XYZ file of C-alpha atoms in Angstrom:
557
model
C 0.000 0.000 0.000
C 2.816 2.278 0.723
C 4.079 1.812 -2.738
C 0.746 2.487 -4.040
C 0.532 5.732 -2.664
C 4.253 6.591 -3.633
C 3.032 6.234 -6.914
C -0.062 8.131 -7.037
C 2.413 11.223 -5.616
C 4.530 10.335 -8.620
C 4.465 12.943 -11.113
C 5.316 10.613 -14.163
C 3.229 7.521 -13.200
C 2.221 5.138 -16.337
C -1.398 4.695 -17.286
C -0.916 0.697 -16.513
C -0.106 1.230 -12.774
C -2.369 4.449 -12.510
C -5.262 2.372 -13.284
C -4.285 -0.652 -11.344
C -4.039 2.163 -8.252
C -7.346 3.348 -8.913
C -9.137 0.017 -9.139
C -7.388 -1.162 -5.929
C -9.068 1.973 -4.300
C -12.823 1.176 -5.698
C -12.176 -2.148 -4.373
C -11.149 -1.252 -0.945
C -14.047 1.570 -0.366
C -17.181 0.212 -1.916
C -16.342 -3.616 -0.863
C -18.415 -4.857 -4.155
C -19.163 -8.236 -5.079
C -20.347 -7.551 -8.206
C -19.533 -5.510 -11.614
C -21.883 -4.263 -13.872
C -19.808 -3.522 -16.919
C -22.228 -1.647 -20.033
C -20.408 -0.127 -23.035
C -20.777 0.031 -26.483
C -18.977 -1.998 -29.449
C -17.778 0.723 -30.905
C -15.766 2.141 -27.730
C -12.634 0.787 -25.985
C -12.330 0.470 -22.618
C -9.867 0.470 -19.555
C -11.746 -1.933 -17.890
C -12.099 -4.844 -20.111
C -8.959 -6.131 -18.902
C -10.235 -6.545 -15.659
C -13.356 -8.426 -16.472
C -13.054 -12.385 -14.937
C -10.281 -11.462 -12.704
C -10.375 -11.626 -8.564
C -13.625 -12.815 -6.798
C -16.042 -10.582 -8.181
C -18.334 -11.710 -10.658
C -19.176 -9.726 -13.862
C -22.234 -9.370 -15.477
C -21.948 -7.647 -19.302
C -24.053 -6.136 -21.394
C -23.132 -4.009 -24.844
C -27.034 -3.801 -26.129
C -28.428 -0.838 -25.579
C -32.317 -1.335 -27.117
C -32.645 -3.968 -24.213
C -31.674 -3.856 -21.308
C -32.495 -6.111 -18.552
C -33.965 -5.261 -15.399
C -31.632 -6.516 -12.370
C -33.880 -5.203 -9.082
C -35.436 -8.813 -8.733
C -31.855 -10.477 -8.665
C -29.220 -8.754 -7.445
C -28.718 -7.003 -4.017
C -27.282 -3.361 -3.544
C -23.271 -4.474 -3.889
C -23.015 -3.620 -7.232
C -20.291 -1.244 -8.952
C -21.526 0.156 -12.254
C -19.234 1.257 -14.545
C -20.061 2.663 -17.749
C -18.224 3.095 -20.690
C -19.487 5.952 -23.766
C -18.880 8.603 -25.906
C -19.866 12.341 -25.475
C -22.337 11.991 -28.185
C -24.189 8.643 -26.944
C -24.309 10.579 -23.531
C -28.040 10.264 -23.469
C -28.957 6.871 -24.711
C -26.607 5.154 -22.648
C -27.173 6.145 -19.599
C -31.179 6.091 -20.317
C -30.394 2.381 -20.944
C -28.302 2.165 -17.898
C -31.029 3.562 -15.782
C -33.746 1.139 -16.985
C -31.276 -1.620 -15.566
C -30.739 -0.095 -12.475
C -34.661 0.686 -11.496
C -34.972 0.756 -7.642
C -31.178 0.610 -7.247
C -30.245 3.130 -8.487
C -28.238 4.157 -5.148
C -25.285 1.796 -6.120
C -22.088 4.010 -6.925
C -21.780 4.286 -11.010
C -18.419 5.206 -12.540
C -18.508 6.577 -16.309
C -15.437 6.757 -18.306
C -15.358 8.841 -21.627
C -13.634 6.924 -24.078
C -12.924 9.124 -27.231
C -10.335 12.328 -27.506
C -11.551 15.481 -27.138
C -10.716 18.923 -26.122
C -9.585 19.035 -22.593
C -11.527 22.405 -22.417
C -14.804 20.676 -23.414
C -14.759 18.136 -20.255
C -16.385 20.319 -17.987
C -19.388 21.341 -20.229
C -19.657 17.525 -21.439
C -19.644 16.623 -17.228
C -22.326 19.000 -16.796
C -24.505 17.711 -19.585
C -24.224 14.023 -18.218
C -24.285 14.654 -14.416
C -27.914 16.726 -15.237
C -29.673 14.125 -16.830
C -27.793 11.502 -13.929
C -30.171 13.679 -11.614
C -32.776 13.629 -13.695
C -32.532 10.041 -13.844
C -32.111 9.264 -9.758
C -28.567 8.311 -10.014
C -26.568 10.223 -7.145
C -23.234 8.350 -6.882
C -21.409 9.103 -9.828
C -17.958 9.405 -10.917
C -16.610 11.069 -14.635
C -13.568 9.670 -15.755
C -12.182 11.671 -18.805
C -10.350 10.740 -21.777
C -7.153 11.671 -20.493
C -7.629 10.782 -16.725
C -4.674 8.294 -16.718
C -2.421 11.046 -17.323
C -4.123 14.191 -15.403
C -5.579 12.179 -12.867
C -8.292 14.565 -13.003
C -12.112 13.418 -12.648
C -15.581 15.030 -12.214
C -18.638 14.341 -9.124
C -21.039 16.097 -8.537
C -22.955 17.711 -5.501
C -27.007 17.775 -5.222
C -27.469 19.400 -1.816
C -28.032 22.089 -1.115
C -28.033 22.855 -4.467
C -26.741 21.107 -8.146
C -23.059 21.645 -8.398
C -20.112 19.719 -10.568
C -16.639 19.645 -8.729
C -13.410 18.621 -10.421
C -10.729 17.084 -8.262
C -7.228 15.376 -8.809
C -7.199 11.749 -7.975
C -5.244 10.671 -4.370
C -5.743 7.415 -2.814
C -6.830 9.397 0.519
C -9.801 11.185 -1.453
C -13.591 9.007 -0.865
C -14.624 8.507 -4.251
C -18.261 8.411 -3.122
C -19.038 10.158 -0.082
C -21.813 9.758 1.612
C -24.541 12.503 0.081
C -27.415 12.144 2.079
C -26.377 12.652 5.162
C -26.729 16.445 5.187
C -29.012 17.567 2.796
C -28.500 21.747 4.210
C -32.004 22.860 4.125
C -32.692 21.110 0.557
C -36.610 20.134 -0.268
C -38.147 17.952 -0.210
C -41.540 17.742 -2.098
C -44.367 16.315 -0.184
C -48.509 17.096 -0.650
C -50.506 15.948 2.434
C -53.608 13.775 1.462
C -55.954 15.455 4.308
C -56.825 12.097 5.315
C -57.847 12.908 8.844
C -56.106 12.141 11.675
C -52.977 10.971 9.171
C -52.904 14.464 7.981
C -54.740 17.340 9.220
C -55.230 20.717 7.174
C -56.134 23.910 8.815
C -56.383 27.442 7.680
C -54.811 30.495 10.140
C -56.513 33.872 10.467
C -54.181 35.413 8.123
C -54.913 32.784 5.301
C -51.798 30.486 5.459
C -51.972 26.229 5.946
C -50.338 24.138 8.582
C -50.795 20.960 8.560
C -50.753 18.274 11.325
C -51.126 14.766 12.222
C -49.222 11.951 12.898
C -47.778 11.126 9.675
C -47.130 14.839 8.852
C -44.962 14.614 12.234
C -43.030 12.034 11.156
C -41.839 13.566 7.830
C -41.115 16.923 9.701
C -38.675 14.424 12.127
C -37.381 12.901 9.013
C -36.239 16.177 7.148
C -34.853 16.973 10.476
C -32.908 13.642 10.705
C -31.036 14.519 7.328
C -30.990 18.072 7.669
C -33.631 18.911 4.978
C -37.021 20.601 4.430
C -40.461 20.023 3.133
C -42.217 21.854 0.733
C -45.712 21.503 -0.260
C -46.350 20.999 -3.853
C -49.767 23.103 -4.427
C -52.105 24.900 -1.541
C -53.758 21.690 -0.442
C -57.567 22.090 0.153
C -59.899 21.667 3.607
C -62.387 19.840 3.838
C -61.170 17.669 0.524
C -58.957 14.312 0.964
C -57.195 13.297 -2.116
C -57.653 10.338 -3.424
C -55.130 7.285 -3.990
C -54.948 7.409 -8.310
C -54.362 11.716 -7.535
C -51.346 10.794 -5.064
C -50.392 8.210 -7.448
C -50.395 10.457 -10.366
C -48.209 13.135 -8.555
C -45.231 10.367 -7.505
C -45.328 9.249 -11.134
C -44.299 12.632 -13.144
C -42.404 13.558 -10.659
C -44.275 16.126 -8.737
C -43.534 14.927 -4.917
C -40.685 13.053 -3.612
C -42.879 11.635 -0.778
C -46.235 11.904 -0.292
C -47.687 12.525 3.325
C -50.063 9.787 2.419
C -50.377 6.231 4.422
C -52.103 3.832 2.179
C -52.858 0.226 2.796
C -51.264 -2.698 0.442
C -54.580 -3.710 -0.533
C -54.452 -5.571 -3.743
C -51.509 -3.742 -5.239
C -49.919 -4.767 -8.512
C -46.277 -6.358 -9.077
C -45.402 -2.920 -11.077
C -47.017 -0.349 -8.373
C -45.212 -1.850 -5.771
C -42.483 0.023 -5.617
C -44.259 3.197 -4.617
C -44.282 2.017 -1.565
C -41.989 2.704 1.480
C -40.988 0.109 4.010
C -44.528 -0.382 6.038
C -44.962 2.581 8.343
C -47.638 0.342 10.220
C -48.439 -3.186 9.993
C -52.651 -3.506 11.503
C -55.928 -4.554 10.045
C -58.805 -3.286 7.683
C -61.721 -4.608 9.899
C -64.912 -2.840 11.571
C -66.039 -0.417 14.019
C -69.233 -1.703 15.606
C -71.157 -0.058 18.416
C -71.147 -1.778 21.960
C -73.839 -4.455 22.253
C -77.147 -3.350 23.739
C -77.975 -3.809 27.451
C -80.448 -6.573 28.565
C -83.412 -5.515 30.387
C -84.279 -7.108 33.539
C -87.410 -9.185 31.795
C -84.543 -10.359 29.181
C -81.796 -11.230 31.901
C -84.357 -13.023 33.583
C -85.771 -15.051 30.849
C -82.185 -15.995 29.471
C -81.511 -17.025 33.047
C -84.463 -19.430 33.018
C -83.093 -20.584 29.539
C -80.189 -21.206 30.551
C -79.509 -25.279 30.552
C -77.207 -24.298 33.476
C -79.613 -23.394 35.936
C -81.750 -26.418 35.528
C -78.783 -28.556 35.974
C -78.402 -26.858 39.270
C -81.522 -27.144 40.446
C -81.608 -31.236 39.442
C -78.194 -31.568 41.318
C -79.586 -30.287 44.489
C -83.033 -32.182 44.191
C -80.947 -35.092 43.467
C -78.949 -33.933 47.024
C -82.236 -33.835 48.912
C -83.751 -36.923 47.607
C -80.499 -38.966 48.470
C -80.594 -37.739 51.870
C -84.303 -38.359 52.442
C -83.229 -42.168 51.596
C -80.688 -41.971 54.456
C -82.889 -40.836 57.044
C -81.951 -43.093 59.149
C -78.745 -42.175 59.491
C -78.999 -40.558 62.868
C -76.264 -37.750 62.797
C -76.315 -34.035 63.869
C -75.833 -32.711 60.277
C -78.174 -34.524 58.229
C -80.426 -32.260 60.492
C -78.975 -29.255 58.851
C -80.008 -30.694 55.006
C -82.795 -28.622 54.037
C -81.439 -25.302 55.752
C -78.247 -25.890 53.862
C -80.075 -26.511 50.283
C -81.810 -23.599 51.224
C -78.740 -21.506 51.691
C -76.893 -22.891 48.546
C -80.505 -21.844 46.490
C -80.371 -18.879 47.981
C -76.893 -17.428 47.458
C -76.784 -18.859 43.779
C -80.184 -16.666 43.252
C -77.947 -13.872 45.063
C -74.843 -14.193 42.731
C -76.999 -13.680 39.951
C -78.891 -10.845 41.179
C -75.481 -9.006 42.264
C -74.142 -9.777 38.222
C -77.080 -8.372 37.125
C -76.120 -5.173 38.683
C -72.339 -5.442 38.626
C -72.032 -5.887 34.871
C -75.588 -6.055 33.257
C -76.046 -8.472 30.732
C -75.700 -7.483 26.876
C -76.794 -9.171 23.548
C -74.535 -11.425 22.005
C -71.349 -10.390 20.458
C -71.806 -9.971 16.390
C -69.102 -12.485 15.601
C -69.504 -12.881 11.492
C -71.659 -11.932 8.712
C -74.610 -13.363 9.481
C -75.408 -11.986 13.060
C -74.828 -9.008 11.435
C -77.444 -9.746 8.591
C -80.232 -10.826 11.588
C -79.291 -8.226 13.583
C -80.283 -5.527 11.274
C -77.241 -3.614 11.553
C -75.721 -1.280 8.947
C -71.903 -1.096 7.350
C -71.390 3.021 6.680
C -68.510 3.196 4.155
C -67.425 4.618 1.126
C -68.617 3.466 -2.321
C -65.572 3.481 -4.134
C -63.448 1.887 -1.440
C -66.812 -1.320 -1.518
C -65.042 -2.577 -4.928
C -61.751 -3.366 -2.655
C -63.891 -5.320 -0.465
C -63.499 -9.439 -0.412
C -66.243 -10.547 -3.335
C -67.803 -12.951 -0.801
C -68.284 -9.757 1.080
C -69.860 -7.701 -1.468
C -72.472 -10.446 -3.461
C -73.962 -12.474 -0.438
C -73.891 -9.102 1.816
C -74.514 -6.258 0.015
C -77.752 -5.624 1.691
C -75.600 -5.083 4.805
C -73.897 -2.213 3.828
C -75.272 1.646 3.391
C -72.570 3.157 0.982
C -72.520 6.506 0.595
C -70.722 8.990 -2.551
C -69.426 11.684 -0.283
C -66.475 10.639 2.153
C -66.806 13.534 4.157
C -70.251 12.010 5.269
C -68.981 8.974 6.586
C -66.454 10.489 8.283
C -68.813 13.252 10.109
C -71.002 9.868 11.332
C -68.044 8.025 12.601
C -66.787 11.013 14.530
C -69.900 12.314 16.403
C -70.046 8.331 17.459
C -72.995 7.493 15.330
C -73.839 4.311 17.238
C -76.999 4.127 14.135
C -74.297 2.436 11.938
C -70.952 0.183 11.807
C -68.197 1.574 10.463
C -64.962 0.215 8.328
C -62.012 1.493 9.655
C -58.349 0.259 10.115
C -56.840 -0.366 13.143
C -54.522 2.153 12.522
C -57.223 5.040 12.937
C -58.628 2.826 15.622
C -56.171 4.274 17.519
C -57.581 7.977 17.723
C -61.411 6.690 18.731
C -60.149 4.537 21.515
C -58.198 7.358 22.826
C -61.477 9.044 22.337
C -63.276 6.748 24.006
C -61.175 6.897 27.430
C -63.376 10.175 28.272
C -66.240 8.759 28.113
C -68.387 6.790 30.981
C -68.886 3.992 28.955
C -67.309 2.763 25.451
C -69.692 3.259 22.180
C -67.618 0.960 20.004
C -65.629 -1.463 19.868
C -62.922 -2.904 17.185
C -64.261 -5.955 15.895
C -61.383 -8.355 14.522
C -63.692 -10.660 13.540
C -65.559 -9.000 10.520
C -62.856 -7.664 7.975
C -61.870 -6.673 5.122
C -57.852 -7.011 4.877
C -56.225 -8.620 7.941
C -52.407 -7.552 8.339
C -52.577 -5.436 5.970
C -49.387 -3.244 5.351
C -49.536 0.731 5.263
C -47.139 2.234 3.967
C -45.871 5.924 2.640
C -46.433 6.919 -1.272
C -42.663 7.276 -2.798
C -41.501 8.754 -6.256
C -40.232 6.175 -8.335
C -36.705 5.472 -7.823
C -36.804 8.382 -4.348
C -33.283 8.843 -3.568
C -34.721 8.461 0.177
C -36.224 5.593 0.311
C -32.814 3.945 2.180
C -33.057 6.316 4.470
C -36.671 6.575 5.087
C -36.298 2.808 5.473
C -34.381 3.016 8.494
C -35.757 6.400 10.104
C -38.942 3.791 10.214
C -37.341 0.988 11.778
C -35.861 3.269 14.285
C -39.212 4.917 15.272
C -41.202 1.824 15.481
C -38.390 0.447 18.427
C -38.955 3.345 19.936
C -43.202 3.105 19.507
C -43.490 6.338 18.181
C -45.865 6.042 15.390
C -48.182 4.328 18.194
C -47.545 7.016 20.491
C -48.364 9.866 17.691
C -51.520 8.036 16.561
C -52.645 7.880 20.430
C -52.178 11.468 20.604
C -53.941 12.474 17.225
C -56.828 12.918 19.053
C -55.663 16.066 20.866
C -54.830 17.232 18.098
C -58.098 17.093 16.130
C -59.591 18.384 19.493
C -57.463 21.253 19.082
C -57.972 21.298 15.170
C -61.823 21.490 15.910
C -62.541 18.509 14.322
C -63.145 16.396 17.508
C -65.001 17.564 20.619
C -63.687 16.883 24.156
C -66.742 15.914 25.670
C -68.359 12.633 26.572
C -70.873 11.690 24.178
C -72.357 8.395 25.675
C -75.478 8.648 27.453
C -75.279 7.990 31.425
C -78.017 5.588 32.883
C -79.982 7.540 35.119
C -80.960 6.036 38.567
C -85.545 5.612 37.934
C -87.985 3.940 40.747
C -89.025 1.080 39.854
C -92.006 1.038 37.578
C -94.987 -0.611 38.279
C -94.905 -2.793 35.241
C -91.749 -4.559 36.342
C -93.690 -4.745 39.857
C -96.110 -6.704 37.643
C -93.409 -9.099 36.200
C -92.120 -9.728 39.613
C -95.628 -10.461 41.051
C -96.550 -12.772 38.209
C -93.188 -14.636 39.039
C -94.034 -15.195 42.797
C -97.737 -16.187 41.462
C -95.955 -18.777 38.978
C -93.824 -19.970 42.178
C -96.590 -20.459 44.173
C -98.365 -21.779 41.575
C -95.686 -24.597 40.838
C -95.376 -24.980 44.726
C -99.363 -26.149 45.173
C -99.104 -28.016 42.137
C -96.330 -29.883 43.349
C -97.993 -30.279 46.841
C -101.263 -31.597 45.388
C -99.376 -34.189 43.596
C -97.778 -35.491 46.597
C -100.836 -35.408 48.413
C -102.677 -37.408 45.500
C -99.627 -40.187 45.788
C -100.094 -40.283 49.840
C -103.660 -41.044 49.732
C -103.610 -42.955 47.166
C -100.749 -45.398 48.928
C -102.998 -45.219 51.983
C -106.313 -46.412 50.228
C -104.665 -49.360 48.758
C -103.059 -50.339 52.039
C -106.286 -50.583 53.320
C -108.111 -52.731 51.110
């Protein structure tokens, strides 16, 4: 190594051992394992010589009407190099970029290979390191003509602002720095979807937006993280959420770099999928049904009576009396304490219920599936145009189940005042804000049903330009903040925030059960019980009466 550098501070060093030199160094920094090598017939390269040598393995192509695509086989340790003329400046690299979708990260060096006029290189760098931005690739190197003997080569610098830089090759130089790091203050392009609480828009009094919300917080912390900025695309509109083929439409021309948008992966295409970031949250697509109704005490009674349970009980304990009545003879001080015993036992089971009934009253069943919900009458309030991304067993045997409606804001306005009329879709993502919601209040309206849904683990990710130069580093800023149960924590807290946005009201909005004398028609029910008691009771008595004198007539004939 020490001879290496001795060399490169040589003023008269040969082209063979400059090279040599500068191909130890790309070896030593970027650690690849493999070499993408794409020139032309027509041009003549330094690095053809190198191509099967060492452990790397080389992958060639010299077509450029089609090129193959490599994100679906090869991993991120990839050198590029790139061999062309000033002239073909445009439909190489075009071609190079179509091979390098979604990795376009991986550090690219370019190497001029006809004469020109030293004078030119500049201006020629320029041209090709503006359409390398255009095209999403940020780690490249320009090696001119005459590099071998100047030991001069071009880079570039994106942030804060586009810049070429010309420097004199040393083996202590980084070839490819680390760019993203430090973005000083640079933009970054984003358009909140005003899909409430994700991303809240509100007007001040002196006409200007801020947005809010939890995923709006974490973009601000991730421009922090890297030293950037975000800048809205257009004046985004109250009142109006954007819809996914609008958000869509922006990250394809170009428009936003990220979208403030968290969409679920619900039956996404092999080609759309890389829009997406690395899941932001991982939850369900399920329902929001209102808490089941309370029993009255005619209904508690009457499923008590039903219950197969309470006529086992009271067969185990006349089964008890009658097998003590058998052993009457037995002559022992307990057996004397039988019937007040059976009485007790009757008594306090009839207590334990009574106390439940009052403790925690009784409620209908749970809706479990589909078809309680059919019988029960209940309603589904959604979105029409969201009811095609339903399951299809979902939407032809239970259509009648749902009330769709064409305006999303309407849905929304029931689910937030706690419309207990109608069931709701919602993910458990937003679940978040209405059981936050919910603490407040003296009793819960609603409950997240698991049960009935419509996507379960569903991914939900961020909306990404194609080939973002931050999706890396979004990648891990997520991974870091879901150790650290951020994105929970925000989502808890988005209901403050629509409280403060005036979207939500801090106030409890279930009805408290006020404390009534007891009515004479449930003095009715309770009278016609004792009558049915006593009723049973004589009935019982005549028939043991009948048996008696019946046993003593035939005795005495």
């Amino acid at each position: 190594m020490w001879q290496q550098v001795k060399l490169a501070e040589t003023p008269n060093w040969s082209g063979a051992e400059a090279f040599q030199l500068f191909w130890a160094h790309l070896r030593s920094e970027i650690r690849f394992r493999t070499l993408l090598y794409y020139s032309l017939n027509s041009c003549e390269c330094w690095f053809e010589g190198l191509l099967g040598s060492d452990s790397h393995t080389a992958l060639l192509w010299n077509h450029q009407e089609y090129p193959h695509f490599l994100r679906h086989r090869q991993d991120l340790d990839i050198l590029g190099v790139v061999c062309l003329r000033t002239s073909q400046y445009k439909e190489v690299l075009s071609a190079f970029s179509i091979m390098l979708d979604q990795i376009r990260s991986m550090p690219v060096v370019l190497q001029l290979c006809e004469e020109g006029d030293p004078s030119e290189d500049q201006e020629s760098a320029g041209l090709i390191f503006r359409l390398s931005v255009e095209l999403q690739i940020l780690n490249v190197l320009l090696l001119p003509w005459n590099f071998l003997r100047s030991r001069t080569f071009y880079a570039y610098e994106l942030f804060p602002k586009f810049q070429i830089t010309k420097r004199i090759y040393d083996t202590h130089l980084t070839l490819f720095p680390y760019k993203l790091g430090n973005l000083q203050g640079h933009p970054i392009q984003t358009m909140p979807d005003n899909s409430e609480p994700h991303t809240i828009v509100q007007k001040t009094l002196n006409g200007t937006s801020i947005v809010s919300g939890p995923v709006w917080q974490f973009l601000q912390e991730f421009a922090r993280h890297i030293n950037g900025s975000l800048q809205l695309y257009g004046e985004p509109v109250i009142g109006q959420t954007l819809r996914y083929a609008q958000v869509l439409d922006w990250v394809r021309n170009g428009s936003i770099d990220i979208a403030a948008s968290l969409r679920p992966h619900v039956r996404v295409q092999l080609d759309n999928m890389h829009v997406f970031s690395y899941p932001l949250q991982v939850g369900d697509w399920c329902t929001m049904l209102p808490m089941e109704r309370v029993l009255s005490a005619h209904e508690a009674l009457t499923r008590l009576m039903h219950s197969p349970f309470t006529w086992v009980y009271i067969l185990v304990l006349y089964a008890v009396h009658c097998f003590m009545t058998q052993r009457g003879h037995v002559r022992h001080r307990l057996f004397y304490l039988k019937k007040l015993l059976a009485h007790l036992t009757l008594l306090c089971f009839l207590q334990a219920q009574l106390s439940a009934f009052f403790i925690g009253p009784l409620q209908e069943n749970h809706i479990s599936n589909m078809q309680q919900l059919e019988r029960s009458g209940l309603h589904i309030m959604g979105f029409r145009r969201e009811f095609q991304q339903y399951p299809i067993e979902m939407r032809s045997r239970y259509a009648s189940s749902f009330l769709l409606q064409d305006v999303f804001a309407d849905v929304v306005k029931h689910r937030n005042q706690f419309n207990i009329t109608y069931g709701y879709t919602e993910t458990s993502v937003k679940w978040n804000l209405y059981r936050e919601a919910q603490k407040h209040f003296r009793r819960p309206l609603f409950r997240y049903s698991q049960d009935i849904c419509v996507q379960k683990m569903s991914l939900f990710s961020l909306i990404l330009k194609n080939n973002c130069l931050y999706r890396y580093q979004l990648k891990a800023f997520i991974m870091r903040l879901q150790e650290g149960g951020f994105m929970e924590y925000w989502y808890c807290r988005s209901f403050y925030v629509m409280v403060k946005a005036g979207r939500l009201q801090f106030k409890d909005l279930s009805t408290s059960h006020q404390v009534l004398p007891i009515r004479w028609s449930e003095w009715q029910y309770v009278l016609a019980l004792y009558g049915a008691g006593l009723l049973a009771s004589v009935v019982v008595i005549v028939i043991e009466l009948t048996i008696h004198y019946v046993n003593v007539c035939l005795r005495s004939l």
